[in-house]
Amino acid sequence: MQIVSYPHPTLRHKSKAVRHVDSELQIIVQQMFTLMYEANGIGLAANQVDLPLRLFIVNSEGNPEEGEELVFINPVLTQQEGQAESDEGCLSIPGVSAAVTRPSQVHVEAYNLQGQPFRATLSEMMARVVQHENDHLDGVLFTDRVATEDKLELEPTLDELAIEFQSRRDRGDIPDDEQILARLAEFEERYC
Ligand code: ZN
């Protein structure tokens, strides 16, 4: 398992609801935490590790020794209120950060890794992280939400990432779209 980078097609895949959790999925989630910590991240969505499932993980401290490891399965966001602007980055879009305006408060309902429902009203950084990760599940990247006048500045780095992606694909490091879709379909068959 590895974190995929822009413009990997799975980052644009709309994830499907998880219907059951098995021991293999629990191992997958543990591997996601390991990758997230290695990359110094605080949130990671399943798309980012090339999986088509509606789940993401968060540890607001980004450290296994601190903070709380939260798993959000089939999250539903409601009651988005207020507005706040802050810089965001993404483990799948290395080298890019930009201001994004989002609701400052959000209510979330989801299931944890034990299949138990939970709900929370989040604000500040947690509200932002959860909205950023939930966007991933719909194939939306934070760069899509950057104001038009700021987007131009990001283009050179995004173009570089696209060139790097293509050369890795040419070397055979990244499968073609058809192979990627076939693999996603296998996971959907199993878990959705
Ligand atoms: Zn992200």
Short mmCIF file of C-alpha atoms and ligand atoms in Angstrom, two decimals:
data_model
loop_
_atom_site.label_atom_id
_atom_site.label_comp_id
_atom_site.label_asym_id
_atom_site.label_seq_id
_atom_site.Cartn_x
_atom_site.Cartn_y
_atom_site.Cartn_z
CA MET A 1 0.00 0.00 0.00
CA GLN A 2 1.19 3.49 -0.81
CA ILE A 3 -0.21 7.00 -0.99
CA VAL A 4 -1.07 7.87 -4.59
CA SER A 5 -0.33 11.31 -5.99
CA TYR A 6 -2.20 13.72 -8.23
CA PRO A 7 -3.39 13.08 -10.93
CA HIS A 8 -3.91 9.39 -10.07
CA PRO A 9 -7.43 8.46 -11.32
CA THR A 10 -8.52 6.93 -8.00
CA LEU A 11 -8.37 10.43 -6.50
CA ARG A 12 -11.29 11.30 -8.82
CA HIS A 13 -13.23 8.10 -8.10
CA LYS A 14 -16.48 8.52 -6.16
CA SER A 15 -16.22 6.05 -3.29
CA LYS A 16 -18.95 3.57 -2.42
CA ALA A 17 -20.47 2.90 1.02
CA VAL A 18 -18.85 0.11 3.02
CA ARG A 19 -21.33 -2.69 3.79
CA HIS A 20 -19.21 -4.80 6.08
CA VAL A 21 -15.94 -4.61 7.94
CA ASP A 22 -13.72 -7.69 8.10
CA SER A 23 -10.34 -8.36 9.66
CA GLU A 24 -8.56 -7.55 6.40
CA LEU A 25 -10.17 -4.11 6.29
CA GLN A 26 -9.05 -3.55 9.88
CA ILE A 27 -5.49 -4.34 8.80
CA ILE A 28 -5.86 -1.97 5.83
CA VAL A 29 -6.90 0.83 8.20
CA GLN A 30 -3.88 0.16 10.43
CA GLN A 31 -1.63 0.37 7.37
CA MET A 32 -3.30 3.67 6.46
CA PHE A 33 -2.41 5.07 9.90
CA THR A 34 1.20 3.94 9.46
CA LEU A 35 1.44 5.63 6.04
CA MET A 36 -0.22 8.80 7.33
CA TYR A 37 2.24 9.10 10.23
CA GLU A 38 5.23 8.41 7.95
CA ALA A 39 4.04 11.26 5.72
CA ASN A 40 3.43 13.59 8.70
CA GLY A 41 -0.26 13.85 7.87
CA ILE A 42 -3.29 14.31 10.12
CA GLY A 43 -5.90 12.80 7.80
CA LEU A 44 -6.00 10.21 5.02
CA ALA A 45 -8.89 9.03 2.85
CA ALA A 46 -9.21 5.58 1.30
CA ASN A 47 -8.94 7.01 -2.25
CA GLN A 48 -5.47 8.23 -1.36
CA VAL A 49 -4.28 4.64 -0.94
CA ASP A 50 -6.06 3.53 -4.12
CA LEU A 51 -9.20 2.13 -2.45
CA PRO A 52 -12.80 2.92 -3.52
CA LEU A 53 -14.32 2.84 -0.02
CA ARG A 54 -16.13 5.57 1.91
CA LEU A 55 -13.77 5.78 4.83
CA PHE A 56 -11.09 8.09 6.11
CA ILE A 57 -8.87 8.32 9.16
CA VAL A 58 -7.83 11.29 11.30
CA ASN A 59 -5.39 11.91 14.11
CA SER A 60 -5.29 15.65 14.70
CA GLU A 61 -1.88 15.33 16.41
CA GLY A 62 -0.39 13.32 13.53
CA ASN A 63 1.48 11.19 16.06
CA PRO A 64 0.69 7.62 17.19
CA GLU A 65 1.81 8.51 20.73
CA GLU A 66 -0.54 11.48 20.97
CA GLY A 67 -4.03 12.42 19.95
CA GLU A 68 -6.85 10.05 19.12
CA GLU A 69 -7.01 7.69 16.15
CA LEU A 70 -10.42 8.23 14.57
CA VAL A 71 -11.90 6.12 11.78
CA PHE A 72 -14.90 7.52 9.87
CA ILE A 73 -16.78 4.92 7.82
CA ASN A 74 -19.68 6.06 5.58
CA PRO A 75 -19.57 9.59 7.01
CA VAL A 76 -22.49 11.96 6.47
CA LEU A 77 -21.87 15.68 6.97
CA THR A 78 -24.75 18.02 7.84
CA GLN A 79 -25.44 21.35 9.54
CA GLN A 80 -22.47 23.11 8.02
CA GLU A 81 -22.32 26.60 9.53
CA GLY A 82 -20.09 29.65 9.49
CA GLN A 83 -17.14 30.31 7.24
CA ALA A 84 -13.40 30.20 7.76
CA GLU A 85 -10.36 30.49 5.52
CA SER A 86 -7.13 28.61 6.14
CA ASP A 87 -4.24 27.10 4.20
CA GLU A 88 -4.57 23.44 3.29
CA GLY A 89 -2.26 20.86 1.85
CA CYS A 90 -2.75 17.24 0.86
CA LEU A 91 -0.52 14.16 1.07
CA SER A 92 -1.59 13.36 -2.51
CA ILE A 93 -0.63 16.80 -3.86
CA PRO A 94 2.90 17.27 -2.49
CA GLY A 95 4.36 20.76 -2.65
CA VAL A 96 1.00 22.52 -3.01
CA SER A 97 -0.71 24.56 -0.33
CA ALA A 98 -3.36 27.23 -0.69
CA ALA A 99 -6.12 29.00 1.19
CA VAL A 100 -9.52 27.29 1.18
CA THR A 101 -12.75 28.75 2.54
CA ARG A 102 -15.02 26.21 4.23
CA PRO A 103 -17.82 26.15 6.79
CA SER A 104 -16.25 26.54 10.23
CA GLN A 105 -18.56 24.05 11.94
CA VAL A 106 -19.96 20.72 10.80
CA HIS A 107 -21.95 17.85 12.22
CA VAL A 108 -20.77 14.36 11.24
CA GLU A 109 -22.35 10.95 11.64
CA ALA A 110 -20.29 7.89 10.79
CA TYR A 111 -19.41 4.34 11.84
CA ASN A 112 -16.20 3.35 13.56
CA LEU A 113 -14.05 0.31 12.79
CA GLN A 114 -16.15 -1.79 15.16
CA GLY A 115 -19.23 -0.93 13.09
CA GLN A 116 -20.72 1.28 15.84
CA PRO A 117 -22.38 4.56 14.85
CA PHE A 118 -21.09 7.79 16.35
CA ARG A 119 -21.80 11.47 15.88
CA ALA A 120 -19.96 14.68 16.64
CA THR A 121 -20.19 18.40 16.07
CA LEU A 122 -16.78 19.65 15.00
CA SER A 123 -15.25 23.08 14.69
CA GLU A 124 -11.95 24.71 13.79
CA MET A 125 -9.23 22.36 12.55
CA MET A 126 -11.21 19.14 13.04
CA ALA A 127 -14.10 20.57 11.00
CA ARG A 128 -11.64 21.44 8.24
CA VAL A 129 -9.88 18.07 8.23
CA VAL A 130 -13.13 16.13 8.16
CA GLN A 131 -14.49 18.23 5.28
CA HIS A 132 -11.22 17.88 3.35
CA GLU A 133 -11.19 14.09 3.82
CA ASN A 134 -14.90 13.74 3.07
CA ASP A 135 -14.33 15.62 -0.20
CA HIS A 136 -11.80 12.94 -1.18
CA LEU A 137 -14.54 10.31 -0.95
CA ASP A 138 -16.47 12.23 -3.60
CA GLY A 139 -13.39 12.59 -5.81
CA VAL A 140 -13.00 16.27 -4.87
CA LEU A 141 -9.55 17.74 -4.16
CA PHE A 142 -8.87 20.86 -2.09
CA THR A 143 -7.38 22.50 -5.17
CA ASP A 144 -10.89 22.40 -6.69
CA ARG A 145 -12.00 24.72 -3.88
CA VAL A 146 -9.19 27.26 -4.19
CA ALA A 147 -10.37 30.69 -5.33
CA THR A 148 -10.02 31.23 -9.09
CA GLU A 149 -7.47 34.04 -8.67
CA ASP A 150 -5.21 31.78 -6.56
CA LYS A 151 -5.51 28.75 -8.84
CA LEU A 152 -3.13 30.09 -11.48
CA GLU A 153 -0.28 30.05 -8.96
CA LEU A 154 -0.79 26.33 -8.34
CA GLU A 155 -0.75 25.34 -12.00
CA PRO A 156 3.04 24.98 -12.49
CA THR A 157 3.34 22.57 -9.54
CA LEU A 158 0.26 20.61 -10.64
CA ASP A 159 1.72 20.40 -14.16
CA GLU A 160 4.99 19.07 -12.72
CA LEU A 161 3.12 16.44 -10.74
CA ALA A 162 1.24 15.42 -13.91
CA ILE A 163 4.53 15.05 -15.83
CA GLU A 164 6.05 13.01 -12.98
CA PHE A 165 2.93 10.80 -12.90
CA GLN A 166 3.13 10.17 -16.65
CA SER A 167 6.82 9.30 -16.54
CA ARG A 168 6.25 6.88 -13.66
CA ARG A 169 3.47 5.33 -15.71
CA ASP A 170 5.73 5.10 -18.77
CA ARG A 171 8.26 3.26 -16.60
CA GLY A 172 5.55 0.80 -15.59
CA ASP A 173 5.40 1.94 -11.95
CA ILE A 174 1.71 2.86 -12.25
CA PRO A 175 -0.88 0.63 -13.94
CA ASP A 176 -3.06 1.95 -16.79
CA ASP A 177 -6.58 3.27 -16.11
CA GLU A 178 -8.25 0.00 -17.10
CA GLN A 179 -6.19 -2.03 -14.61
CA ILE A 180 -6.84 0.53 -11.87
CA LEU A 181 -10.60 0.45 -12.47
CA ALA A 182 -10.64 -3.36 -12.49
CA ARG A 183 -8.89 -3.44 -9.13
CA LEU A 184 -11.29 -0.86 -7.64
CA ALA A 185 -14.24 -2.96 -8.88
CA GLU A 186 -12.82 -5.99 -7.04
CA PHE A 187 -12.75 -4.05 -3.77
CA GLU A 188 -16.26 -2.71 -4.37
CA GLU A 189 -17.47 -6.26 -4.97
CA ARG A 190 -15.98 -7.34 -1.68
CA TYR A 191 -16.88 -4.49 0.66
CA CYS A 192 -19.73 -2.48 -0.89
ZN ZN B 1 -6.10 15.36 0.95
#
